[in-house]
mmCIF file with all atom_site columns, C-alpha atoms in Angstrom:
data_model
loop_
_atom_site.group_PDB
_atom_site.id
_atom_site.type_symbol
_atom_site.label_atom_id
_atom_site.label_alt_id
_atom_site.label_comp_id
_atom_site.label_asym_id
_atom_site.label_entity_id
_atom_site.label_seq_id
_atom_site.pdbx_PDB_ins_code
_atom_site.Cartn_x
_atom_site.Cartn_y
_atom_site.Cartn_z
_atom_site.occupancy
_atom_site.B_iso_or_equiv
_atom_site.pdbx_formal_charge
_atom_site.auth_seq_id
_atom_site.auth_comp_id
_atom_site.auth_asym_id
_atom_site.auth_atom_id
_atom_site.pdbx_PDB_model_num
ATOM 1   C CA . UNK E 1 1   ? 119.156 96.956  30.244 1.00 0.00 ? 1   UNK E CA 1
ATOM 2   C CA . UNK E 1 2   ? 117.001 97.775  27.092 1.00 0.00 ? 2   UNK E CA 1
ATOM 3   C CA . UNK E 1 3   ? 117.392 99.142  23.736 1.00 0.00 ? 3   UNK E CA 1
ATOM 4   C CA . UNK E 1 4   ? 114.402 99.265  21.824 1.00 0.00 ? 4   UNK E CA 1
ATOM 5   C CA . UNK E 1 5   ? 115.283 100.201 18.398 1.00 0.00 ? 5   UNK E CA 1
ATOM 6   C CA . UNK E 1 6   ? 112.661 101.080 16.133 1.00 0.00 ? 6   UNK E CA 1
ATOM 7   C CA . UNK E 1 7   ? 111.897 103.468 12.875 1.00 0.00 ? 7   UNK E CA 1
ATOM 8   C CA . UNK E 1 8   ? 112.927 100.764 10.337 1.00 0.00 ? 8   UNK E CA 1
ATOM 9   C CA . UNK E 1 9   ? 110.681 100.132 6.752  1.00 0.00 ? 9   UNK E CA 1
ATOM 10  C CA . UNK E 1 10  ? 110.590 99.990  3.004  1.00 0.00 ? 10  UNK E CA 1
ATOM 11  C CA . UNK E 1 11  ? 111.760 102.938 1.333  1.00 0.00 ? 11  UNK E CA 1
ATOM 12  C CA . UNK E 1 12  ? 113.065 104.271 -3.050 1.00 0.00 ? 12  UNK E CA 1
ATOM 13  C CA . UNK E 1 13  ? 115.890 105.089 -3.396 1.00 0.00 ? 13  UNK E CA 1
ATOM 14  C CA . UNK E 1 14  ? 116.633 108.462 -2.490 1.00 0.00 ? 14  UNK E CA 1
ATOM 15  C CA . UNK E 1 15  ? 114.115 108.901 0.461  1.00 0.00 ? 15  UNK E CA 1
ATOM 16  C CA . UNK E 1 16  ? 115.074 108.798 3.983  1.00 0.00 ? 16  UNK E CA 1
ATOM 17  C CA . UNK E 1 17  ? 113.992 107.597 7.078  1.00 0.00 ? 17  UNK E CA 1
ATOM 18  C CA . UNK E 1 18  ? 114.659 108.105 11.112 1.00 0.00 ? 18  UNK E CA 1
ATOM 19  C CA . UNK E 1 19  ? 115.473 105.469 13.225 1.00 0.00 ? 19  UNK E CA 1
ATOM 20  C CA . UNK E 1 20  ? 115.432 105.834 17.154 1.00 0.00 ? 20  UNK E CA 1
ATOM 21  C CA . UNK E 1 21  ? 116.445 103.590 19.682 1.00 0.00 ? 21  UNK E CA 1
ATOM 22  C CA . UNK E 1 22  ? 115.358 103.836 23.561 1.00 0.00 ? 22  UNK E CA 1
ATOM 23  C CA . UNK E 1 23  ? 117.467 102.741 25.950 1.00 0.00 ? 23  UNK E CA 1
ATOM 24  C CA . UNK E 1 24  ? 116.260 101.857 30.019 1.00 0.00 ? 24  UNK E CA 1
ATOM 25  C CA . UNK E 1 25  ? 117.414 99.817  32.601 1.00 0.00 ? 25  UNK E CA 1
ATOM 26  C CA . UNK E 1 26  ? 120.565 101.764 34.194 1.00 0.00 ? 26  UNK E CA 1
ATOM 27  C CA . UNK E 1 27  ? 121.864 105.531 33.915 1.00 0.00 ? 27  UNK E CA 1
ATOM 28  C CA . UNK E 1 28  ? 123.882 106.062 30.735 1.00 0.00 ? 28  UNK E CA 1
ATOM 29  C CA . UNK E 1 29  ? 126.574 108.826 31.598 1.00 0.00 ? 29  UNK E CA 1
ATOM 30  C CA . UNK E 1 30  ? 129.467 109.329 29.993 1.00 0.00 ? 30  UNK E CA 1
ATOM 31  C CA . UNK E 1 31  ? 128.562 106.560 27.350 1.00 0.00 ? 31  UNK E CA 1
ATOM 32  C CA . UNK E 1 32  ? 128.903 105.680 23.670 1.00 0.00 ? 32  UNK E CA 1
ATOM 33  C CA . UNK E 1 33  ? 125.974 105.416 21.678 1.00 0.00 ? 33  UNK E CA 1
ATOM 34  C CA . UNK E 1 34  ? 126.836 103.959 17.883 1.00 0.00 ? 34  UNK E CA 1
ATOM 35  C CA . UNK E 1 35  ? 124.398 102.071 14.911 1.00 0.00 ? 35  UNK E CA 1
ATOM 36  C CA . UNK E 1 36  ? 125.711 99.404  13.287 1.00 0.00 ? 36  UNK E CA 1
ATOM 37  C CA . UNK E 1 37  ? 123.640 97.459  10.645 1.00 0.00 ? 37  UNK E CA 1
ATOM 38  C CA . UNK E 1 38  ? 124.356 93.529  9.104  1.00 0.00 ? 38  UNK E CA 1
ATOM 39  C CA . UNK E 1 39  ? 123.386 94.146  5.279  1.00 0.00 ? 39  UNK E CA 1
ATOM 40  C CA . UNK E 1 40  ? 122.170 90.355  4.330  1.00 0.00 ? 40  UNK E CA 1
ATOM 41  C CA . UNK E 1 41  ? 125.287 88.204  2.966  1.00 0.00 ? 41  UNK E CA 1
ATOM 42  C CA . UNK E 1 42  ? 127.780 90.498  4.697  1.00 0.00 ? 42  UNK E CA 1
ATOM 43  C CA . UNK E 1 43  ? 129.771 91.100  7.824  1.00 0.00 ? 43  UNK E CA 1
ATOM 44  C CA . UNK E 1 44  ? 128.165 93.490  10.689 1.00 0.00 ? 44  UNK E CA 1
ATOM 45  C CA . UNK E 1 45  ? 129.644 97.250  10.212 1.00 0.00 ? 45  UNK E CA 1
ATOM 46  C CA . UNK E 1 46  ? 129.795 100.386 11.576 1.00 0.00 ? 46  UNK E CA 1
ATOM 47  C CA . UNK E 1 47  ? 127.666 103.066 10.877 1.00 0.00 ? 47  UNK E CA 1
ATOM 48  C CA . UNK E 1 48  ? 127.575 106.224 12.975 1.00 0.00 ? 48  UNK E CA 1
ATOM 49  C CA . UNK E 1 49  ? 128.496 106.750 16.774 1.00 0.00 ? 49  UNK E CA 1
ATOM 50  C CA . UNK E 1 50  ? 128.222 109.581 19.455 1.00 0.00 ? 50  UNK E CA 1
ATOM 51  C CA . UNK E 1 51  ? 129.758 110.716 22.619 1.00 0.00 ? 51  UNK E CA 1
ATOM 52  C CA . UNK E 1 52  ? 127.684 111.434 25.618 1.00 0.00 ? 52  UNK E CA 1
ATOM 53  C CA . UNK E 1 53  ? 127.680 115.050 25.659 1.00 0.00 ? 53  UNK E CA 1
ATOM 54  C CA . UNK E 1 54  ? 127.496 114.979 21.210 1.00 0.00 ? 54  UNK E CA 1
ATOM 55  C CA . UNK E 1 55  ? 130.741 116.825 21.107 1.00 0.00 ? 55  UNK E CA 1
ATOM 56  C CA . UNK E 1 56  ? 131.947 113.871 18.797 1.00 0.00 ? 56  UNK E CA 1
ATOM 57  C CA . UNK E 1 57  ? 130.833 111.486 16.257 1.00 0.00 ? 57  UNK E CA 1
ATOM 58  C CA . UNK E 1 58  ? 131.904 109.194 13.833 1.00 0.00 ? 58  UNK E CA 1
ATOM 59  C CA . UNK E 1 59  ? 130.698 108.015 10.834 1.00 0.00 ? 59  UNK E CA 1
ATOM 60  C CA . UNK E 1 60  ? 131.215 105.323 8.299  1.00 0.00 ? 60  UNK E CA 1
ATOM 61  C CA . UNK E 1 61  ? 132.659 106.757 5.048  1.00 0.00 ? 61  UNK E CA 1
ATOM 62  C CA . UNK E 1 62  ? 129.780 105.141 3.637  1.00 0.00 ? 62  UNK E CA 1
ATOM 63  C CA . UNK E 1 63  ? 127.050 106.968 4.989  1.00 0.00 ? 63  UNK E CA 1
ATOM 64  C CA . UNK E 1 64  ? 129.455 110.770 5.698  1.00 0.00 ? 64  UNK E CA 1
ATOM 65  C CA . UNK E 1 65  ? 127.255 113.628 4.649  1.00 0.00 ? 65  UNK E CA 1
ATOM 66  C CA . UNK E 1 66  ? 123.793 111.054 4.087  1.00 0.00 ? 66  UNK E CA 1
ATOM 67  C CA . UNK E 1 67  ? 123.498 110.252 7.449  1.00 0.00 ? 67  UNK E CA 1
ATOM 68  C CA . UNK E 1 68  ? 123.216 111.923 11.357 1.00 0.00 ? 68  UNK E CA 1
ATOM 69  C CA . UNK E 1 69  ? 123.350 110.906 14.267 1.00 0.00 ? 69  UNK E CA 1
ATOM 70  C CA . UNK E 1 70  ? 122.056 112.622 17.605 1.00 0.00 ? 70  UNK E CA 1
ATOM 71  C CA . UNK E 1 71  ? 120.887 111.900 20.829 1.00 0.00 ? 71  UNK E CA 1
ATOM 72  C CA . UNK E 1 72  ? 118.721 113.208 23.989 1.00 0.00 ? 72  UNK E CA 1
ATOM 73  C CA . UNK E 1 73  ? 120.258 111.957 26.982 1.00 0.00 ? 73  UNK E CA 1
ATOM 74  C CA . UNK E 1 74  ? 117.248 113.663 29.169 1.00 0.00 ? 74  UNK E CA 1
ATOM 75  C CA . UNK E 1 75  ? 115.330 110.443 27.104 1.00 0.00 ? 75  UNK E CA 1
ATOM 76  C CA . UNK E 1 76  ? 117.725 108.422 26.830 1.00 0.00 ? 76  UNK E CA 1
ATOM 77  C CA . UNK E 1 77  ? 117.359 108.092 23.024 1.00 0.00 ? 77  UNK E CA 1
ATOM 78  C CA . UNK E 1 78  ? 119.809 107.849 20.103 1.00 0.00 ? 78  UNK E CA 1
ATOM 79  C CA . UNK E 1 79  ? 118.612 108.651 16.760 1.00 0.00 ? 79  UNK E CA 1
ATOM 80  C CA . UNK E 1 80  ? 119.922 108.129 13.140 1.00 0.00 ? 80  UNK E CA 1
ATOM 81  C CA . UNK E 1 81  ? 118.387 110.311 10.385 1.00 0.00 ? 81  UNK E CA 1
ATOM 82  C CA . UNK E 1 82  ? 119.373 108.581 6.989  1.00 0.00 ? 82  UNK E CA 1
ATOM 83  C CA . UNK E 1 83  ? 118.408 110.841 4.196  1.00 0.00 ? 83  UNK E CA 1
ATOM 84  C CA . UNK E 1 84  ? 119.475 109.889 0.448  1.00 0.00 ? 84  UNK E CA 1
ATOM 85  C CA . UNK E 1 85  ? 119.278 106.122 0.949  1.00 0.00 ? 85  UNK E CA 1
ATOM 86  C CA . UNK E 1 86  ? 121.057 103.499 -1.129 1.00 0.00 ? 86  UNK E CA 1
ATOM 87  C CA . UNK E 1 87  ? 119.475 100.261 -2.230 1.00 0.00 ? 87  UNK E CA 1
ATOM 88  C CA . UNK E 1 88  ? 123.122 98.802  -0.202 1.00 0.00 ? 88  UNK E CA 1
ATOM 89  C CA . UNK E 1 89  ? 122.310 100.946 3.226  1.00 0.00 ? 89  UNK E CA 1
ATOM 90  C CA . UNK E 1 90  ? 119.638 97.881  2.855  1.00 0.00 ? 90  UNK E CA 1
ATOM 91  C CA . UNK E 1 91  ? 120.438 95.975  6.484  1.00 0.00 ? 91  UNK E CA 1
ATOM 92  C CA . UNK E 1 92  ? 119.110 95.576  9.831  1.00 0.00 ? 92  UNK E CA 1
ATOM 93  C CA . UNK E 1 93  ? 119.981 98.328  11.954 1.00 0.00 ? 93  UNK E CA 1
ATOM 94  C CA . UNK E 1 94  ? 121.325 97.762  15.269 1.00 0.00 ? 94  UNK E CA 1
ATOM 95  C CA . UNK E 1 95  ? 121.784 100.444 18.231 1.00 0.00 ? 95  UNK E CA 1
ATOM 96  C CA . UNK E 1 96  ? 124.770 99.821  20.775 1.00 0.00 ? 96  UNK E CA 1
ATOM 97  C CA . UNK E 1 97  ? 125.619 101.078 24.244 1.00 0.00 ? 97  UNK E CA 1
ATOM 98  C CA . UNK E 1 98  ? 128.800 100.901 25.807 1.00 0.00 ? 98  UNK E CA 1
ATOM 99  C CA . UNK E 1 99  ? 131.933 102.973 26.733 1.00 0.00 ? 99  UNK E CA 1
ATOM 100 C CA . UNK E 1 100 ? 135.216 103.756 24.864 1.00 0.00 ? 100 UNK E CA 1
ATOM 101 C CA . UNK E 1 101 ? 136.316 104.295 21.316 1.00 0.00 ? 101 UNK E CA 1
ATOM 102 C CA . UNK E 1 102 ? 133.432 105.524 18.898 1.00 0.00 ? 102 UNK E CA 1
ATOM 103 C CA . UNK E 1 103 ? 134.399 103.231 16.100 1.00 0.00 ? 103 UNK E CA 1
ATOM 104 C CA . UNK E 1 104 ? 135.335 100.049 17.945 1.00 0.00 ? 104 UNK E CA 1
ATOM 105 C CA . UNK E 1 105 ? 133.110 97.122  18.134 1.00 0.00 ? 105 UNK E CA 1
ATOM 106 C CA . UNK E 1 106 ? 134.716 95.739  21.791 1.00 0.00 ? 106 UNK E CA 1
ATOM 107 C CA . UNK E 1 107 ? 132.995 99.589  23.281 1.00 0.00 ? 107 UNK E CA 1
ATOM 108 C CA . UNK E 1 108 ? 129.610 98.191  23.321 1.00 0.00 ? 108 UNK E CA 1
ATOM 109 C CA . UNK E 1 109 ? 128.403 96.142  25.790 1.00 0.00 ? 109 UNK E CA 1
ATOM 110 C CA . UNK E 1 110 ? 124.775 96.449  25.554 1.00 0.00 ? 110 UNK E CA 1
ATOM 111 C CA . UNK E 1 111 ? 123.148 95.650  22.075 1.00 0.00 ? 111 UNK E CA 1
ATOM 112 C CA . UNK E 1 112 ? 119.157 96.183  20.770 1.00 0.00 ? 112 UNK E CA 1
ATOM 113 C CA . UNK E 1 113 ? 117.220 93.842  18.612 1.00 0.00 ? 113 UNK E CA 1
ATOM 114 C CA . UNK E 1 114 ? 117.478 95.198  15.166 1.00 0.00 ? 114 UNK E CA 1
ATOM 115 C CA . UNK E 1 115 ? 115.319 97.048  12.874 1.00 0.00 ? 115 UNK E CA 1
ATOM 116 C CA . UNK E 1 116 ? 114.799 96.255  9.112  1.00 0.00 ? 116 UNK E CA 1
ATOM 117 C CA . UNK E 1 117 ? 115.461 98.743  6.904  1.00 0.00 ? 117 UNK E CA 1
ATOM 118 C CA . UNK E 1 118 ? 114.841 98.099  3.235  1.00 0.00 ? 118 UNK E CA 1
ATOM 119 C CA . UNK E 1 119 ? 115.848 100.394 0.083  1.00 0.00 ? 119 UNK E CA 1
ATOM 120 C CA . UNK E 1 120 ? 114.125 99.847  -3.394 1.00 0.00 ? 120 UNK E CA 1
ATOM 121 C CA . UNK E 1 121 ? 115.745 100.988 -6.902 1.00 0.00 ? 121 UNK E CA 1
#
């Protein structure tokens, strides 16, 4: 299994950017899709996750109302459009795979490389 995140850069303050992440290797039905990111000199934390059909997400209360998540499942891709950025949604952004609870780290099982994502003031 792959997940091949990608859509990461160097952004102000206030812009936005997409991130995608495609995932191959097996069938995904009925699975989890989530982002997390690892901001540098902190913990990993979650960011935004969605159900297989998109009937549910969940986001972090840091990102509610900046952020969206989505996905096509006829690609096999999970997106997160981040609009409004922070200087501290600076992090590398990671896409996860699994199944069970939206918000819980132990749900994913299969994890993609990372993209940078870096907000100027």
């Amino acid at each position: 299994v792959q997940l091949q995140a990608s859509g990461g850069g160097l952004v102000q303050a206030g812009g936005f950017l997409r991130l995608s992440c495609a995932a191959s290797g097996r069938t995904f039905s009925s699975s989890t899709m989530g982002w997390f990111r690892h901001p540098p000199g902190k913990e990993r934390e979650f960011v935004a996750a969605i159900t297989y059909i998109g009937g549910s997400t969940a986001y972090a209360d840091s990102v509610k109302g900046r952020f969206t998540i989505s996905r096509d499942n006829a690609k096999n891709t999970l997106y997160l459009q981040m609009n409004t950025l922070h200087p501290e949604d600076t992090a590398i952004y990671y896409c996860a795979v699994g199944w069970g609870r939206l918000m819980s780290v132990a749900t994913y099982v299969y994890w993609g490389q990372g993209t940078l994502v870096t907000v100027s003031s």
